């Protein structure tokens, strides 16, 4: 605990704090936040370049919204939703994903009438009560885009290109894109029959959940994580044998536009999405190394029937969501952190004896300097714990300050301050009213020297 010292030689037992973050949820500490913000900035900038505009919808939505769209028999709806009943009796759920919410908003605000083609992006927290696993959180951040209003393959390719550009901007240009198609309601009955037959013949290998899924929604078996079910899934028929002419042509078009854009993809007919609303194109993005096979960094696809499921007109749409927590982990593993973000510009320091002599005058001077620096747009802190000068400079180091402004007894008497370049150690005294411009010069020199 800060400020509490144990006696030398005595082992300290640290009691577990009474309150901890809920299971599967975690605190993002300032270092984590810097990493998240770096990803967010890259995502926002990529969306800007592609003409996508931000939309923000509530964290809570009607439970029915997800039942209808994501699907009653999906794991997300069946097992993972956090639901509640309000005092007024409304059934709400913490959003497990955001596509349904965005389409709900698109219809609610009549955007399909005013400007049918809309390009949205979002950044926000989602909630799924998942079983405890590495890289799966119960509260996690998604960065997503939804391109609503175009049925063409160019829209599918556009959102995929956006994801690819974003990963490049982050320095993770080597991700692997897996692509498939899930056909449409026209192709699916024959596919469903073939799957039902396959799993009925092999029902002994299915888990309890999948035996139930066989009757309710056989497609959900394709998504089961159980080992023996997975083996049966690997041998199951795939959609490519059942596509109708239009779905086949659309898939060929998507691959061809991606090819024109020089975006590499692997066609994987076994690719399955854990949400019911997909039609035609589906894709997932993985880290390039095989170890990440199970943990997609992001996923998406086309969902031409979703607006109609919500009582709206037929509106074709395609989008994706990326798992920001996983992307941050991936970057961290590659040694890309938040170093550039951590530093502050200036630490204003002063010796302790000065505080003892004329604390008021000293603090007045410090505050005066700190305010002037902040108003000039420089991030700046000063000591709040009456530490010695040496300890203050150690703090400056921890905070990765670039420049220290040191206010000594002599300097106070002469309306001067000492500037210390904390990267080179160089020091010089300047008049107080030149401090801001001199600090800026020093920071500029540092930036040039580090090649920024
Ligand atoms: P999803 O596949 O359920 O799709 O989630 C997208 C991504 O969110 C995943 O690939 C993963 O990176 C991340 N993710 C999902 N669950 C967790 C978790 N528990 N912990 C950490 N990360 C997680 C969707 O949500 C669709 N709405 C995507 C979409 C948008 N399709 C069309 N438009």
XYZ file of C-alpha atoms and ligand atoms in Angstrom:
485
model
C 0.000 0.000 0.000
C 1.403 3.435 -0.771
C 2.716 5.190 2.292
C 2.759 2.010 4.443
C 6.178 0.443 5.126
C 6.678 -3.011 6.581
C 9.465 -3.609 9.109
C 12.704 -4.860 7.537
C 12.887 -8.649 7.458
C 9.197 -9.103 8.156
C 7.261 -10.901 5.452
C 4.251 -8.925 4.370
C 1.024 -10.850 3.814
C -1.229 -9.022 1.442
C -4.889 -9.765 2.095
C -7.066 -10.180 -0.987
C -9.191 -7.078 -1.341
C -12.807 -7.657 -0.409
C -14.115 -6.465 -3.761
C -12.792 -7.640 -7.093
C -13.893 -7.179 -10.688
C -16.689 -9.607 -11.623
C -15.496 -12.992 -12.973
C -14.415 -12.821 -16.603
C -14.323 -9.014 -16.501
C -11.247 -6.935 -15.859
C -9.957 -3.485 -15.221
C -8.058 -1.752 -17.970
C -5.270 0.111 -16.211
C -3.676 3.240 -17.700
C -1.001 1.223 -19.599
C -3.771 -0.989 -21.046
C -5.808 2.055 -21.949
C -2.894 3.538 -23.873
C -2.727 0.337 -25.891
C -6.480 0.346 -26.483
C -6.402 4.005 -27.513
C -3.607 3.360 -30.014
C -5.786 0.675 -31.628
C -8.829 2.942 -31.476
C -7.004 5.790 -33.201
C -5.879 3.512 -36.033
C -9.411 2.142 -36.383
C -11.042 5.582 -36.441
C -8.547 6.840 -38.992
C -9.071 3.829 -41.277
C -12.863 4.276 -41.034
C -12.470 7.963 -41.898
C -10.420 7.085 -44.976
C -13.159 4.686 -46.123
C -15.978 7.177 -45.447
C -17.540 5.283 -42.503
C -19.247 7.409 -39.851
C -19.565 6.598 -36.182
C -22.778 5.333 -34.646
C -23.347 4.684 -30.949
C -26.277 2.615 -29.750
C -27.276 1.658 -26.176
C -25.504 -1.075 -24.245
C -28.936 -2.468 -23.381
C -31.408 -3.568 -26.038
C -34.643 -5.579 -25.995
C -33.773 -9.251 -25.395
C -36.127 -10.113 -28.249
C -33.899 -8.177 -30.693
C -31.085 -10.699 -30.215
C -33.392 -13.724 -30.072
C -34.782 -12.824 -33.485
C -31.546 -11.979 -35.218
C -28.610 -13.771 -33.585
C -30.935 -16.760 -33.133
C -32.699 -18.533 -30.245
C -30.587 -21.670 -30.607
C -27.167 -19.988 -30.764
C -24.806 -20.242 -27.782
C -24.841 -16.457 -27.552
C -28.593 -16.270 -26.967
C -29.086 -19.619 -25.247
C -26.224 -19.458 -22.783
C -24.328 -16.210 -22.843
C -26.664 -13.255 -22.609
C -26.880 -11.108 -19.504
C -30.585 -10.361 -19.260
C -32.687 -8.347 -16.838
C -36.248 -7.260 -16.296
C -36.684 -3.555 -15.605
C -38.966 -2.231 -12.874
C -41.400 -1.411 -15.683
C -41.335 -5.049 -16.846
C -39.224 -4.624 -20.010
C -36.979 -7.575 -20.892
C -33.540 -6.200 -21.752
C -30.146 -7.725 -22.499
C -26.649 -6.305 -22.300
C -25.694 -6.374 -25.971
C -23.652 -9.470 -26.875
C -22.915 -7.945 -30.298
C -23.807 -4.759 -32.143
C -25.023 -5.599 -35.643
C -28.608 -6.095 -34.491
C -28.523 -2.775 -32.575
C -27.140 -0.852 -35.555
C -29.792 -2.239 -37.924
C -32.465 -1.505 -35.304
C -31.262 2.114 -35.196
C -31.063 2.314 -39.015
C -34.725 1.287 -39.260
C -35.915 3.252 -36.221
C -34.539 6.505 -37.640
C -35.912 5.839 -41.114
C -32.471 5.908 -42.726
C -33.612 3.328 -45.270
C -35.924 6.049 -46.636
C -33.594 9.072 -46.541
C -30.234 7.571 -47.572
C -30.510 3.841 -48.145
C -26.745 3.275 -48.374
C -25.136 3.997 -45.033
C -21.635 3.239 -43.862
C -21.346 2.993 -40.072
C -18.583 2.179 -37.658
C -18.724 1.599 -33.928
C -16.402 1.031 -31.010
C -17.805 -0.291 -27.761
C -18.215 -2.919 -25.084
C -20.107 -6.171 -25.620
C -21.101 -8.713 -22.980
C -21.174 -12.505 -23.190
C -21.305 -14.852 -20.222
C -18.724 -17.189 -21.748
C -17.074 -20.083 -19.950
C -13.667 -19.066 -18.661
C -11.073 -19.362 -21.430
C -7.972 -17.546 -22.492
C -8.772 -14.634 -24.818
C -12.482 -14.805 -23.985
C -13.852 -12.133 -21.732
C -17.338 -11.548 -20.426
C -17.003 -7.860 -21.146
C -14.931 -7.081 -24.239
C -14.531 -4.325 -26.789
C -15.486 -4.640 -30.423
C -14.571 -2.334 -33.267
C -17.009 -2.886 -36.091
C -18.365 -1.586 -39.371
C -21.691 -2.130 -41.058
C -22.235 -1.212 -44.710
C -26.006 -1.195 -45.088
C -27.879 -0.891 -48.382
C -25.773 -2.581 -51.075
C -26.237 -6.144 -52.366
C -23.082 -6.069 -54.533
C -19.848 -7.967 -54.049
C -18.035 -4.604 -54.058
C -19.571 -3.896 -50.612
C -18.317 -7.232 -49.218
C -14.868 -6.482 -50.627
C -14.943 -2.925 -49.268
C -15.477 -3.982 -45.644
C -12.838 -6.703 -45.956
C -10.417 -4.166 -47.463
C -11.130 -1.822 -44.555
C -10.232 -4.554 -42.056
C -7.066 -5.387 -43.989
C -5.982 -1.726 -44.135
C -6.647 -1.343 -40.421
C -4.429 -4.318 -39.568
C -1.726 -2.885 -41.828
C -1.989 0.493 -40.098
C -1.477 -1.305 -36.779
C 1.588 -3.105 -38.055
C -0.232 -6.475 -38.074
C -0.297 -6.732 -41.859
C 0.309 -10.468 -41.905
C -3.139 -11.595 -40.634
C -4.859 -14.486 -42.403
C -8.290 -14.040 -43.982
C -10.595 -17.052 -44.267
C -13.572 -16.720 -46.565
C -16.674 -18.754 -47.244
C -20.340 -18.418 -48.101
C -23.363 -19.601 -46.188
C -25.758 -19.361 -49.142
C -29.258 -17.986 -48.717
C -32.646 -19.314 -47.569
C -33.035 -20.707 -51.054
C -29.925 -22.910 -50.884
C -30.230 -23.964 -47.292
C -33.114 -26.477 -47.165
C -31.153 -29.049 -49.192
C -27.997 -28.341 -47.187
C -29.959 -28.703 -43.942
C -31.364 -32.063 -45.056
C -27.897 -33.342 -45.970
C -26.503 -32.260 -42.609
C -29.409 -33.771 -40.678
C -28.878 -37.045 -42.442
C -25.132 -37.012 -41.747
C -25.556 -36.265 -38.050
C -28.488 -38.662 -37.627
C -26.362 -41.509 -38.966
C -23.514 -40.472 -36.642
C -25.607 -39.334 -33.683
C -23.646 -41.502 -31.231
C -20.700 -39.144 -31.506
C -22.750 -36.033 -30.698
C -22.760 -34.302 -27.315
C -26.022 -33.758 -25.393
C -26.362 -30.185 -26.667
C -25.869 -31.251 -30.286
C -28.452 -34.049 -30.033
C -30.896 -31.298 -29.114
C -29.538 -29.042 -31.890
C -30.136 -31.863 -34.395
C -33.861 -31.369 -33.831
C -33.853 -27.586 -33.349
C -31.236 -26.118 -35.731
C -28.717 -28.486 -37.237
C -26.458 -25.607 -38.428
C -25.542 -24.908 -34.807
C -23.831 -28.309 -34.563
C -21.251 -26.933 -37.011
C -20.276 -24.437 -34.327
C -19.887 -26.919 -31.431
C -16.519 -26.846 -29.632
C -16.810 -30.420 -28.288
C -14.016 -32.708 -29.593
C -16.103 -35.646 -30.849
C -18.662 -33.284 -32.462
C -15.812 -31.466 -34.188
C -14.645 -34.727 -35.770
C -18.132 -35.341 -37.178
C -18.304 -31.730 -38.388
C -15.038 -32.184 -40.279
C -16.614 -35.064 -42.240
C -19.973 -33.326 -42.751
C -21.183 -32.050 -46.145
C -20.273 -28.431 -46.868
C -22.421 -25.658 -48.348
C -20.502 -25.442 -51.636
C -22.363 -28.468 -52.985
C -25.715 -26.780 -52.391
C -25.316 -23.163 -53.535
C -27.839 -21.787 -56.016
C -26.653 -19.947 -59.130
C -26.961 -16.456 -57.643
C -25.115 -17.285 -54.423
C -22.399 -19.058 -56.366
C -22.032 -16.038 -58.707
C -21.905 -13.652 -55.726
C -19.164 -15.691 -54.087
C -17.157 -15.759 -57.313
C -17.588 -11.960 -57.613
C -16.353 -11.354 -54.057
C -13.245 -13.465 -54.670
C -12.625 -11.714 -57.959
C -12.901 -8.178 -56.483
C -10.591 -9.211 -53.616
C -8.168 -10.548 -56.183
C -8.288 -7.202 -58.044
C -7.529 -5.480 -54.741
C -4.611 -7.870 -54.130
C -6.161 -9.117 -50.900
C -5.153 -12.705 -50.205
C -7.744 -15.040 -48.724
C -8.113 -18.746 -48.030
C -11.435 -20.280 -48.988
C -12.555 -22.487 -46.107
C -15.863 -24.271 -46.742
C -15.867 -25.411 -43.080
C -15.970 -21.844 -41.799
C -19.017 -21.449 -39.544
C -20.301 -18.392 -37.774
C -21.941 -18.552 -34.355
C -24.797 -16.210 -35.313
C -27.883 -17.097 -37.392
C -28.318 -13.906 -39.414
C -25.654 -14.505 -42.087
C -26.427 -14.935 -45.768
C -23.812 -15.524 -48.469
C -20.352 -14.136 -47.581
C -18.810 -15.018 -44.216
C -15.226 -14.433 -43.148
C -12.884 -14.583 -40.192
C -9.504 -12.982 -39.601
C -6.801 -14.848 -37.685
C -3.272 -14.114 -36.562
C -0.919 -15.518 -39.196
C 0.574 -18.239 -36.969
C -1.325 -21.507 -36.558
C -1.447 -21.174 -32.766
C -4.197 -18.624 -33.225
C -6.496 -20.916 -35.189
C -9.236 -20.910 -32.610
C -9.045 -17.253 -31.744
C -10.289 -15.028 -34.526
C -9.191 -11.421 -34.275
C -12.389 -10.514 -36.044
C -15.226 -11.845 -38.121
C -18.134 -10.782 -40.216
C -20.265 -11.346 -43.235
C -23.385 -10.471 -45.161
C -26.788 -10.371 -43.474
C -29.317 -9.502 -46.175
C -32.322 -10.780 -44.211
C -31.728 -9.062 -40.858
C -33.716 -5.856 -41.451
C -36.742 -7.898 -42.490
C -36.445 -10.025 -39.340
C -36.910 -6.769 -37.428
C -40.060 -5.900 -39.342
C -38.316 -3.567 -41.821
C -37.969 -3.769 -45.595
C -35.473 -6.049 -47.295
C -32.112 -4.257 -46.946
C -28.887 -5.966 -48.014
C -25.944 -5.381 -45.678
C -22.477 -6.585 -44.799
C -20.073 -5.862 -41.953
C -17.619 -7.197 -39.403
C -16.557 -6.805 -35.796
C -13.011 -7.085 -34.473
C -12.093 -8.252 -30.992
C -10.067 -5.331 -29.680
C -8.911 -7.174 -26.527
C -7.402 -9.887 -28.716
C -5.816 -7.373 -31.086
C -4.201 -5.546 -28.155
C -2.848 -8.883 -26.886
C -1.528 -9.746 -30.317
C 0.301 -6.426 -30.610
C 1.698 -6.777 -27.108
C 3.027 -10.232 -28.029
C 4.836 -8.579 -30.923
C 6.384 -6.054 -28.596
C 4.260 -3.210 -29.905
C 3.088 -1.351 -26.917
C 2.120 2.056 -25.862
C 5.606 3.445 -25.233
C 5.109 6.506 -27.376
C 1.879 7.281 -25.567
C 3.088 6.959 -22.017
C 5.226 10.039 -21.667
C 4.168 13.431 -20.431
C 5.829 16.578 -21.755
C 6.937 18.338 -18.584
C 7.518 17.638 -14.895
C 7.764 20.743 -12.734
C 10.052 20.017 -9.768
C 11.526 21.933 -6.839
C 13.808 21.231 -3.844
C 12.323 20.406 -0.464
C 14.116 23.163 1.480
C 12.293 25.660 -0.642
C 8.993 24.219 0.474
C 10.066 24.532 4.124
C 11.164 28.152 3.655
C 8.291 29.645 1.822
C 5.862 26.955 0.922
C 3.141 29.320 -0.135
C 5.322 31.278 -2.483
C 6.825 28.077 -3.829
C 3.468 26.418 -4.533
C 2.214 29.629 -5.996
C 5.124 29.617 -8.385
C 4.759 25.928 -9.248
C 1.050 26.279 -9.911
C 1.646 29.335 -11.983
C 4.159 27.448 -14.157
C 2.036 24.324 -14.419
C -0.994 26.313 -15.564
C 1.040 28.266 -18.130
C 2.444 25.040 -19.575
C -0.949 23.327 -19.728
C -2.558 26.344 -21.362
C 0.153 26.173 -23.990
C -1.035 22.638 -24.759
C 1.758 20.743 -22.966
C 0.970 17.860 -20.626
C 2.485 18.621 -17.285
C 2.465 17.457 -13.644
C 4.112 18.540 -10.397
C 4.749 16.771 -7.095
C 1.797 16.619 -4.704
C 3.474 14.700 -1.870
C 6.300 17.051 -0.718
C 9.000 14.712 -1.984
C 12.694 15.562 -2.160
C 14.016 16.903 -5.463
C 15.761 13.592 -6.249
C 12.531 11.652 -5.675
C 10.635 14.128 -7.831
C 13.081 13.603 -10.676
C 12.674 9.836 -10.262
C 8.923 10.358 -10.624
C 9.573 12.391 -13.763
C 11.532 9.429 -15.095
C 8.729 6.968 -14.275
C 6.233 9.202 -16.015
C 8.607 9.402 -18.990
C 8.614 13.162 -18.868
C 10.601 14.748 -21.690
C 11.589 17.940 -19.905
C 11.899 18.902 -16.222
C 11.295 22.491 -15.189
C 13.199 22.918 -11.920
C 12.345 25.754 -9.623
C 15.133 26.401 -7.135
C 15.554 29.029 -4.419
C 17.811 31.151 -6.632
C 15.475 30.788 -9.574
C 12.473 31.945 -7.491
C 14.436 35.018 -6.417
C 15.351 35.832 -10.006
C 12.064 34.941 -11.710
C 13.934 32.233 -13.581
C 13.543 28.469 -14.015
C 15.988 25.714 -14.896
C 15.087 23.505 -17.864
C 16.475 20.004 -17.976
C 16.304 17.951 -21.149
C 15.546 14.553 -19.624
C 16.698 12.721 -22.720
C 20.188 14.261 -22.913
C 20.697 15.649 -19.400
C 21.440 19.129 -20.803
C 20.354 21.990 -18.479
C 19.932 25.707 -18.893
C 18.368 28.598 -16.998
C 15.731 30.728 -18.711
C 13.621 33.629 -17.661
C 10.218 32.556 -16.369
C 8.332 34.351 -19.120
C 10.337 32.516 -21.779
C 9.760 29.140 -20.179
C 6.909 27.987 -22.439
C 8.638 28.869 -25.706
C 11.955 27.387 -24.509
C 10.287 24.141 -23.374
C 8.574 23.891 -26.744
C 11.908 24.360 -28.518
C 13.462 21.639 -26.379
C 10.594 19.239 -27.138
C 10.857 20.032 -30.840
C 14.589 19.269 -30.840
C 13.902 15.970 -29.067
C 11.250 15.057 -31.630
C 13.585 15.829 -34.519
C 16.393 13.849 -32.961
C 14.201 10.806 -32.395
C 13.058 11.051 -36.033
C 9.341 11.538 -35.243
P -18.490 -12.527 -33.547
O -17.745 -13.537 -34.344
O -19.414 -13.050 -32.530
O -19.256 -11.592 -34.576
O -17.469 -11.549 -32.837
C -16.517 -10.837 -33.583
C -15.172 -10.843 -32.875
O -15.330 -10.360 -31.540
C -14.540 -12.210 -32.692
O -13.853 -12.627 -33.854
C -13.594 -11.979 -31.529
O -12.384 -11.392 -31.985
C -14.342 -10.956 -30.703
N -14.988 -11.630 -29.559
C -16.142 -12.308 -29.545
N -16.394 -12.785 -28.317
C -15.361 -12.411 -27.537
C -15.030 -12.598 -26.159
N -15.822 -13.247 -25.327
N -13.871 -12.053 -25.683
C -13.050 -11.364 -26.519
N -13.319 -11.153 -27.825
C -14.451 -11.674 -28.326
C -20.066 -10.550 -34.216
O -20.141 -10.100 -33.115
C -20.807 -9.941 -35.391
N -21.667 -8.874 -34.883
C -19.826 -9.404 -36.405
C -20.493 -8.764 -37.581
C -20.664 -7.438 -37.791
N -21.043 -9.402 -38.599
C -21.549 -8.508 -39.442
N -21.334 -7.309 -38.945
